[in-house]
Coordinates of C-alpha atoms in Angstrom, one line a residue:
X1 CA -4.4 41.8 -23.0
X2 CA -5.2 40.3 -26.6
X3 CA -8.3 38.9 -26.5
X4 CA -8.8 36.2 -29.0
X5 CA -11.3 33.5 -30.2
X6 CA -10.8 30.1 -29.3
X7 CA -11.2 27.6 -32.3
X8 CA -8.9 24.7 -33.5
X9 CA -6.0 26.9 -34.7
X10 CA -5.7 29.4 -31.9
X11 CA -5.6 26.5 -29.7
X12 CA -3.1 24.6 -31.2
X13 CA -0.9 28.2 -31.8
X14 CA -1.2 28.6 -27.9
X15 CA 0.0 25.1 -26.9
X16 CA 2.7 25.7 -29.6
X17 CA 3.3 29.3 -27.9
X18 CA 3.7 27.6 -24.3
X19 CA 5.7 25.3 -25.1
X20 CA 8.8 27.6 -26.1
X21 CA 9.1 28.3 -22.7
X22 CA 9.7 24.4 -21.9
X23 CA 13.5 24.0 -20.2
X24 CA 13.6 21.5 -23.1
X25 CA 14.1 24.5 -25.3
X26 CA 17.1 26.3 -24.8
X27 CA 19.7 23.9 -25.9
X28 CA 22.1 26.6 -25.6
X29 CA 22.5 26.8 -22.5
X30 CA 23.5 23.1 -22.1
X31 CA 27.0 23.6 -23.3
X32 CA 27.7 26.3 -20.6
X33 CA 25.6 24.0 -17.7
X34 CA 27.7 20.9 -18.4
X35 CA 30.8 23.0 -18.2
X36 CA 30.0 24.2 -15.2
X37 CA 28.9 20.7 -13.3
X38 CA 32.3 19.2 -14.9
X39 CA 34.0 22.2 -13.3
X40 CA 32.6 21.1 -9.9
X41 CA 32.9 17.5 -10.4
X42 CA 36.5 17.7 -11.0
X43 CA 37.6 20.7 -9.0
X44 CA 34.9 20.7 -5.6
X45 CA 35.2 23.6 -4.0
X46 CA 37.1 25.5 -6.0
X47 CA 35.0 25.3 -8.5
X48 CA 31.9 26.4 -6.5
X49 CA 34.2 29.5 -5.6
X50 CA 35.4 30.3 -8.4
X51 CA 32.1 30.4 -10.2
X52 CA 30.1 32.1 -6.8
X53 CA 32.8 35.0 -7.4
X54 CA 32.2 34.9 -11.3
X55 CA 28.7 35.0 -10.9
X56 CA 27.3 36.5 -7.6
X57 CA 30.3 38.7 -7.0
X58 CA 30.8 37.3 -4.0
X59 CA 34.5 36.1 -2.5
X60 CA 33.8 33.1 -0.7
X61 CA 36.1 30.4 0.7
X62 CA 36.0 27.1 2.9
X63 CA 35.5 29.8 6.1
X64 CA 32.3 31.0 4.9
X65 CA 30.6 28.9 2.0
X66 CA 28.5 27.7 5.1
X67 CA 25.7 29.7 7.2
X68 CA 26.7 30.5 11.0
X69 CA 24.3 30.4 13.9
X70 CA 25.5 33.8 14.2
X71 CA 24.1 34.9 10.8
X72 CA 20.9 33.2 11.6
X73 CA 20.4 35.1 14.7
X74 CA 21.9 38.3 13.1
X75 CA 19.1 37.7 11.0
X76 CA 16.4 37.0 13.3
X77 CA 17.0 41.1 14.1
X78 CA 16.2 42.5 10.9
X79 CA 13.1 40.2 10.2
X80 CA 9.6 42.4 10.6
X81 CA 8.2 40.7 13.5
X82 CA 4.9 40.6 12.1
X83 CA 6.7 38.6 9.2
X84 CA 7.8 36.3 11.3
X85 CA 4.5 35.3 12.7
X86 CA 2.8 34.9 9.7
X87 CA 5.7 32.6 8.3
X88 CA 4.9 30.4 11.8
X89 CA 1.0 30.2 11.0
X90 CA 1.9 29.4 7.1
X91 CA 4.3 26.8 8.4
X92 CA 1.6 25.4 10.4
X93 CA -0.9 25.1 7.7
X94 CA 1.3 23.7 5.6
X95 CA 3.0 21.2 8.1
X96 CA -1.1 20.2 9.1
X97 CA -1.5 19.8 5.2
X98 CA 1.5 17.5 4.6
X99 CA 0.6 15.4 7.8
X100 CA -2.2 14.2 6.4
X101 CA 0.0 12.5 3.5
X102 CA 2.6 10.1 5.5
X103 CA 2.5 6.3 4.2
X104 CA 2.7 4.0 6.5
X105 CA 4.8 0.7 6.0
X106 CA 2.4 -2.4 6.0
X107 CA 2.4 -5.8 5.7
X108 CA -0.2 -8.7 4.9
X109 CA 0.4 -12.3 6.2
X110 CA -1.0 -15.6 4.9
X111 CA -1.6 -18.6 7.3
X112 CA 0.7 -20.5 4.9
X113 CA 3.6 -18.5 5.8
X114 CA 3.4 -16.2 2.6
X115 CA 4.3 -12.3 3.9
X116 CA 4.2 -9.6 1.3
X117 CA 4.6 -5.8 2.0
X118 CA 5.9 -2.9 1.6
X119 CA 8.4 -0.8 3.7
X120 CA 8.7 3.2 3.6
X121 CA 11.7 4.6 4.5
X122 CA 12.6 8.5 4.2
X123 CA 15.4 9.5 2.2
X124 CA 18.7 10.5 4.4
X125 CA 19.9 13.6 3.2
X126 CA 18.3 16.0 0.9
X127 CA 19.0 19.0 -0.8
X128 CA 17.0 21.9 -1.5
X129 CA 17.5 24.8 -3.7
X130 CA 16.2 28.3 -3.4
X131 CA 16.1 30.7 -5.9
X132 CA 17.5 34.4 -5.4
X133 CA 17.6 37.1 -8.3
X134 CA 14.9 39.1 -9.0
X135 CA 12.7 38.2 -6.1
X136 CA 13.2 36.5 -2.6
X137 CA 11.4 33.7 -1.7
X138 CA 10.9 32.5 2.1
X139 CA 7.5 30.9 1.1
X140 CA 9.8 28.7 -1.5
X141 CA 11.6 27.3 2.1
X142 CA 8.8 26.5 3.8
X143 CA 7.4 24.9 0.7
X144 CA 10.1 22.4 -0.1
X145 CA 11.6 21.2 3.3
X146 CA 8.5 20.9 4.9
X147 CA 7.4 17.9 2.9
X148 CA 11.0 16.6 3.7
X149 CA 10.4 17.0 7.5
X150 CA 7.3 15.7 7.8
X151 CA 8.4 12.3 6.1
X152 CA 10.9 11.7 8.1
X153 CA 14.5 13.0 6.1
X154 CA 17.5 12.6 8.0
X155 CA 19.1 15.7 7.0
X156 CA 18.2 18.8 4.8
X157 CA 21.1 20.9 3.5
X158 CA 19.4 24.1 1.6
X159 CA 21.6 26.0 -0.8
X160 CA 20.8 29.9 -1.9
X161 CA 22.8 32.2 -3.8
X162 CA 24.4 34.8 -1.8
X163 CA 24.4 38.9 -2.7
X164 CA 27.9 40.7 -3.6
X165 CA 28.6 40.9 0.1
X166 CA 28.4 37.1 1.0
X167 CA 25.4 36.9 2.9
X168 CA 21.8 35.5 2.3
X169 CA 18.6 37.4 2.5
X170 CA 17.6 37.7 6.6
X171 CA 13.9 36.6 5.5
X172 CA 15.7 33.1 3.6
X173 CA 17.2 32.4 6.8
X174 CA 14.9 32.9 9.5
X175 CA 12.1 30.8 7.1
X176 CA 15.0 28.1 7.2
X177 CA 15.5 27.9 10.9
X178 CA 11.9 28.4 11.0
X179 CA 11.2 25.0 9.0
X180 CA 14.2 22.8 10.4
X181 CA 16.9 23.3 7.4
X182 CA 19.8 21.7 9.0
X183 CA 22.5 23.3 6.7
X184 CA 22.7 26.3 4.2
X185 CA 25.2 26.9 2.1
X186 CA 25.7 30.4 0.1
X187 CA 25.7 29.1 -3.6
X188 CA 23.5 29.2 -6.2
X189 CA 23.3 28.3 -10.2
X190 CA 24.1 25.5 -11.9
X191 CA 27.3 24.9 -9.4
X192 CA 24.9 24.6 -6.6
X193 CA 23.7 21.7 -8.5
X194 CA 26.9 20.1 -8.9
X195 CA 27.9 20.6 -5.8
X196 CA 24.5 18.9 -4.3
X197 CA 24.5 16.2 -6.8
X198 CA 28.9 15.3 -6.5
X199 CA 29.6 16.5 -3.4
X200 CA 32.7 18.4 -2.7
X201 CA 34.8 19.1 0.3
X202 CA 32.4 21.7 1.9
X203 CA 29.0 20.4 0.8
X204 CA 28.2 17.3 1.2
X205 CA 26.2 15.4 -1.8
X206 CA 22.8 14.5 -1.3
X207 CA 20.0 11.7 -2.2
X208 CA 17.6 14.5 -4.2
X209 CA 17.7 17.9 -5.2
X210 CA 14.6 19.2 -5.4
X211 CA 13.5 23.4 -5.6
X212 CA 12.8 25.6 -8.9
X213 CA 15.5 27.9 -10.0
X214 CA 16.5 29.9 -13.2
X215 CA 16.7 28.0 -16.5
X216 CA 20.8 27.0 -15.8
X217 CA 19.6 25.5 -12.2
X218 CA 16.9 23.7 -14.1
X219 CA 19.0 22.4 -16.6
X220 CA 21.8 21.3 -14.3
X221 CA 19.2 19.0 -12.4
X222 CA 18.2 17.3 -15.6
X223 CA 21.7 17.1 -16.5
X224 CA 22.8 15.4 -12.8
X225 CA 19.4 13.0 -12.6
X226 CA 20.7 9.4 -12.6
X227 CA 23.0 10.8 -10.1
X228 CA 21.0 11.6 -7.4
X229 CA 17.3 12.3 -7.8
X230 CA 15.3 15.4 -8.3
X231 CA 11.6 16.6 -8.2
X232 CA 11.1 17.9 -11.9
X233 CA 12.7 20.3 -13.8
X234 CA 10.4 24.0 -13.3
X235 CA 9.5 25.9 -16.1
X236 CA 8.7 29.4 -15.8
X237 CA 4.9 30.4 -13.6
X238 CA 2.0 30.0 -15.0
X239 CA -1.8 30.7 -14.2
X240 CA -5.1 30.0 -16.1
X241 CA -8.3 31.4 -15.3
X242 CA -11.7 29.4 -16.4
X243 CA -14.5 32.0 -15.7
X244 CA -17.9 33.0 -17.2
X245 CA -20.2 35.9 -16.7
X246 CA -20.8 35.8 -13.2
X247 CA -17.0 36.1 -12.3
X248 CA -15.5 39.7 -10.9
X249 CA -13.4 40.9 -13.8
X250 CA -11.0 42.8 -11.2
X251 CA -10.4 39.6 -9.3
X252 CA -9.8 37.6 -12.7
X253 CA -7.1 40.4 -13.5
X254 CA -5.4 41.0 -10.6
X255 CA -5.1 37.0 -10.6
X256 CA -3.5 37.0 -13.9
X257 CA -1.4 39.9 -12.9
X258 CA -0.4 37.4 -9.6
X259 CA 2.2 34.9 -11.7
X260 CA 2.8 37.9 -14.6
X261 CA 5.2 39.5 -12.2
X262 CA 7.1 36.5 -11.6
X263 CA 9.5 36.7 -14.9
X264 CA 8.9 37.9 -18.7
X265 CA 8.6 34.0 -19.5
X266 CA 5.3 33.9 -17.6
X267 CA 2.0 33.1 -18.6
X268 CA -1.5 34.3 -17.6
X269 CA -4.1 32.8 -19.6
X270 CA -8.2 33.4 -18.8
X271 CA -10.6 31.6 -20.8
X272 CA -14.5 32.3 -20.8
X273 CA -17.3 32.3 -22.1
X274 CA -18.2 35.8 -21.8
X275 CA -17.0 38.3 -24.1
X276 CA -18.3 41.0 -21.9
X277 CA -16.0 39.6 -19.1
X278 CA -13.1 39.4 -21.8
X279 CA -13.4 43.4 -22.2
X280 CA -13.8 43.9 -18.4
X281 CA -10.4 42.3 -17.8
X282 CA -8.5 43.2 -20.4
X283 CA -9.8 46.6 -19.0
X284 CA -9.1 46.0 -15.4
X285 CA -5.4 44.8 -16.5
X286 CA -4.8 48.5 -17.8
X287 CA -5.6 50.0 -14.7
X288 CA -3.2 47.6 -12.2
X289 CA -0.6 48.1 -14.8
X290 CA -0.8 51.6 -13.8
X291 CA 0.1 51.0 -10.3
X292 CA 2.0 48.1 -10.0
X293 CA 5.8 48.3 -9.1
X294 CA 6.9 45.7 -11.6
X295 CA 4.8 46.7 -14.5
X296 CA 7.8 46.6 -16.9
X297 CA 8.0 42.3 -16.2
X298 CA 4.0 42.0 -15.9
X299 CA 3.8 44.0 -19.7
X300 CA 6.6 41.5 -20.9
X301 CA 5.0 38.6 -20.0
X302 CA 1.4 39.9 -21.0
X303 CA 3.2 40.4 -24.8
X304 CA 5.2 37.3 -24.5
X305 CA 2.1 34.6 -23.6
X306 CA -0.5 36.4 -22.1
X307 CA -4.2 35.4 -23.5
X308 CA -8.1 35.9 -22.9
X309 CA -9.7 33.1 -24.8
X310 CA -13.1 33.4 -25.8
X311 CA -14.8 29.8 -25.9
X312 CA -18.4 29.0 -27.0
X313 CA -19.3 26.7 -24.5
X314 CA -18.2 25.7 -21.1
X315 CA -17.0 22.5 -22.4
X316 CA -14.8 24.1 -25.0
X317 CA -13.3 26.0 -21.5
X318 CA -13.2 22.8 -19.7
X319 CA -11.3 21.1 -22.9
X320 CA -8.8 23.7 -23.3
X321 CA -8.0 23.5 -19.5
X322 CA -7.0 20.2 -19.8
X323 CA -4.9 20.6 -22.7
X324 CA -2.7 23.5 -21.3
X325 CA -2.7 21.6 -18.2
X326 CA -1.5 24.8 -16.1
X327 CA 0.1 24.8 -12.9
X328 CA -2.3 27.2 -11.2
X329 CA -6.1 26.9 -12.2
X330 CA -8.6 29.2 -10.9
X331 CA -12.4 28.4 -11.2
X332 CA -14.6 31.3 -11.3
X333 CA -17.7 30.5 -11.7
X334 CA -21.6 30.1 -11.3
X335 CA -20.9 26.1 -10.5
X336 CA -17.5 26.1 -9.4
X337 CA -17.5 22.7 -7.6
X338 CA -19.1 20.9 -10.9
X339 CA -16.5 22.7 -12.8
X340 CA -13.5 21.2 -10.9
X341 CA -15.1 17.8 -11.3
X342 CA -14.8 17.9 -15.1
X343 CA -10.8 19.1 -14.6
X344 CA -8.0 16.5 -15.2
X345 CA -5.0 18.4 -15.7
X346 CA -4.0 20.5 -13.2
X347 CA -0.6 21.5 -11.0
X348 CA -3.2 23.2 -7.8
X349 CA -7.1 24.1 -8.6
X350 CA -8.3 27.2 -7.0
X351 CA -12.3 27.2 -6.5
X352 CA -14.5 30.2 -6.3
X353 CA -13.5 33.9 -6.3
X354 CA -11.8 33.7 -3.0
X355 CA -9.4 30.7 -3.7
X356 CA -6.7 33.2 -4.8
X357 CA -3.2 32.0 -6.2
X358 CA -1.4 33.8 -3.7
X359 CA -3.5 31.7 -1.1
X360 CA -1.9 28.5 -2.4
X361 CA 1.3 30.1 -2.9
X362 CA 2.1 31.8 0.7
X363 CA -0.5 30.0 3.7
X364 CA -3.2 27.9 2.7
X365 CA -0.9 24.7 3.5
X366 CA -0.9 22.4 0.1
X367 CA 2.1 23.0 -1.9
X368 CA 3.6 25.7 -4.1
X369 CA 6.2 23.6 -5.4
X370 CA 4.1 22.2 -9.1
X371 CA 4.3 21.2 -12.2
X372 CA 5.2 23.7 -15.4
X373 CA 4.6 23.4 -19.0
X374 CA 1.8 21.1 -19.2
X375 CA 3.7 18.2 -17.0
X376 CA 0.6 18.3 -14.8
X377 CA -1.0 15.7 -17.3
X378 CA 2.2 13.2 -15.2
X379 CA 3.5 15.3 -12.3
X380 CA 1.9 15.9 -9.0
X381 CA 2.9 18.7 -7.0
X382 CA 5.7 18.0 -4.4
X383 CA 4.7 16.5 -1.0
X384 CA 5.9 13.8 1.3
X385 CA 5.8 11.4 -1.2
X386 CA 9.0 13.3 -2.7
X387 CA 11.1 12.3 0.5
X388 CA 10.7 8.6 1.3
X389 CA 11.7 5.5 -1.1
X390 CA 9.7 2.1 -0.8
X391 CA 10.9 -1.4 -0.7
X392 CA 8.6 -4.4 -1.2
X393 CA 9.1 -7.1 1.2
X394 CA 8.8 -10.8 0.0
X395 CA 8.7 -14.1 2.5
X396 CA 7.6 -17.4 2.1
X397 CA 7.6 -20.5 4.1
X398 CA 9.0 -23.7 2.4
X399 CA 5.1 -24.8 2.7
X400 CA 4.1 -21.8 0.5
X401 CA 6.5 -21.6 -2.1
X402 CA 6.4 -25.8 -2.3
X403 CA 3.1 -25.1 -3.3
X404 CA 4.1 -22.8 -6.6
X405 CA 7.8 -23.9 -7.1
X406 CA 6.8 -25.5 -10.2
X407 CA 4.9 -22.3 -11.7
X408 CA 7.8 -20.7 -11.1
X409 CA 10.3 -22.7 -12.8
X410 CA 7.9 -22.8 -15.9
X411 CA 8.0 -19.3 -16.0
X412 CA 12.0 -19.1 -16.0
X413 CA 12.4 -21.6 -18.4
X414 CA 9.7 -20.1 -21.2
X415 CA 12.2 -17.0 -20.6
X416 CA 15.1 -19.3 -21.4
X417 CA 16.9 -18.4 -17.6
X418 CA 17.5 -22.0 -15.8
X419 CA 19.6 -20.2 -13.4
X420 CA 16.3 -18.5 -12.0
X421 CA 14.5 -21.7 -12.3
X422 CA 17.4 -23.7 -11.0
X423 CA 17.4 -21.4 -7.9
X424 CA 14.0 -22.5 -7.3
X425 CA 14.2 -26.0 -8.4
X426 CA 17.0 -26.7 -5.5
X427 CA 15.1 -26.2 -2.6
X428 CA 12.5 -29.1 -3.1
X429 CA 15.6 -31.6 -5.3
X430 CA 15.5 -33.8 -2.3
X431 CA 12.0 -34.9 -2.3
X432 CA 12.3 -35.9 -6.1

């Protein structure tokens, strides 16, 4: 890995760097995504067919664009059965982990008759997208429609592109039984999207799309919010590792190594303090590279935006931290706890040596699902929050708004409405 010293300008160039591999910046794919979701828009399903075939090779029709019981527990036969119990502890964990985030509706009364509050409602239908391609990704459905059951969603149709034969991964579907999905639907890409966000005569639309995908499913859900809603828009993975000295240089690579397999657009980033640690990882990165089945991706994304850092000071690591704002950030050092204390940006914060990423991305229960490209100065990482909508509630007795009626109407006249005031000014006309 290039090892480079951190100062202004290599700092700035890295940012720079990082943010190339933003959605945001391939415009050129727009033309082709807005195509598609017109496609879907105007034609339904024959659009999601016609583009399935075009893209997935696979002939599908009104018959079979939907998941049968029968391919779920066709499925349930070809899942290792160790697999399976480890997918019901990591559901656990992260069905404990969400728990603890429900909102309760509330409401505060005032012996005038003034009640304010607010009521939480989950959102009715939902749609969630998993990714296929180069990888599988079961952990991906636990990740998203847990959040969704635990708040309380109505209905969760999950959508998943199928192979040349028509069917979905076994391990896909048995996580979505697994988790509660309540519909899947073999269709991926950007007409996945549509067909979520528009509806057509198969699938029905939903209230939010949320899941990552490739760069056409992320920019069909910025392209279709307004329409329905939708978590964020994913950029490609992304780990950074703050370490000094007394951190184990094989454990910092084969951390970095974690998200470099993901895609050549990844980015593994260490920054330290210790140059002798910089050597030892760079070092260590050689020797997994030697093993490792998808070496060709890891080396890609290690020459595309992979960095060790070398900072003068703790603070410079800390500063630096904040600025890439990463999605995953591991903490490997002497004070580890103190560190994560001085960290403001951040998708998930792994602490000690440990803390893993693969911890947070497959059991430990918080969520997987986080924010890319340094959105983790504004985004949170999904959770139950993602599946509910509030309402404020507003009631006042004629004894309490008598008291502030005239506040009121001052305030709607200095903005020139006298309807607003007027609508206020006729409850109490009598008594003047």
């Amino acid at each position: 890995m290039r090892i480079q010293k951190l100062n202004k300008a290599t700092k700035q160039n890295l940012l720079e760097d990082l943010l190339k591999r933003s959605p945001n910046s391939y415009g050129q794919y727009e033309e082709s995504v807005h195509a598609i979701l017109s496609a879907v828009k105007e034609e339904r399903d024959a659009a999601v067919f016609a583009f399935t075939e075009k893209f997935d090779g696979a002939h599908l029709d009104a018959s079979n664009i939907q998941v049968t019981e029968a391919e779920i527990e066709d499925a349930y036969t070809k899942v290792d059965a160790q697999l399976l119990e480890v997918i019901r502890k990591s559901l656990k964990n992260i069905e404990e982990y969400h728990a603890k985030q429900r909102q309760n509706s509330w409401f505060d009364s005032k012996p005038d008759g003034t009640i304010l509050g607010q009521k939480v409602t989950p959102l009715q239908r939902v749609g969630v997208y998993v990714p296929g391609g180069k990888a599988v990704y079961p952990s991906s459905v636990l990740m998203n429609v847990m959040p969704a059951k635990v708040a309380g969603v109505d209905e969760i149709i999950m959508v998943t592109p199928p192979g040349r034969d028509g069917k979905v991964n076994p391990n896909t579907l048995v996580a979505a039984k697994e988790a509660g999905v309540d519909k899947i639907y073999k269709v991926g890409g950007a007409q996945a999207i549509g067909a979520l966000a528009y509806g057509t005569e198969s699938i029905p639309k939903v209230d939010k799309i949320v899941g990552p995908g490739n760069i056409y499913v992320a920019l069909a859900k910025k392209a279709v919010y307004g329409h329905v809603s939708i978590d964020s828009i994913a950029g490609p993975s992304e780990i950074l590792v703050v370490a000094d000295e007394t951190a184990n240089p094989r454990y910092v690579a084969a951390d970095l190594l974690s998200q470099a397999e993901h895609d050549e657009l990844a980015s593994s980033i260490l920054v330290t303090t210790s140059e002798t640690l910089a050597q030892a990882v760079s070092d260590e990165v050689d020797k997994f590279l030697e093993v490792l089945s998808r070496a060709d991706i890891i080396r890609k994304s290690l020459d595309n935006y992979g960095y060790i850092l070398l900072a003068d000071t703790m603070d410079d690591v800390i500063d630096v931290a904040n600025e890439i704002a990463s999605e995953h950030l591991e903490i490997q050092t002497k004070n580890p706890f103190e560190v994560m204390t001085k960290i403001r940006n951040a998708g998930a914060i792994f602490i000690g040596e440990y803390a893993s990423e693969p911890l947070g991305d497959y059991f430990a229960g918080p969520n997987h699902i986080l924010p890319t490209n340094g959105t983790a100065k504004f985004f949170s990482p999904l959770s139950v929050d993602d599946f509910v909508k509030k309402s404020s509630i507003i009631s006042y007795s004629r004894e309490a708004l008598e008291k502030v009626h005239k506040d009121i109407e001052l305030f709607a006249k200095a903005e020139q409405l006298t309807a607003h005031a007027n609508s206020i000014h006729v409850r109490f006309e009598e008594g003047e």
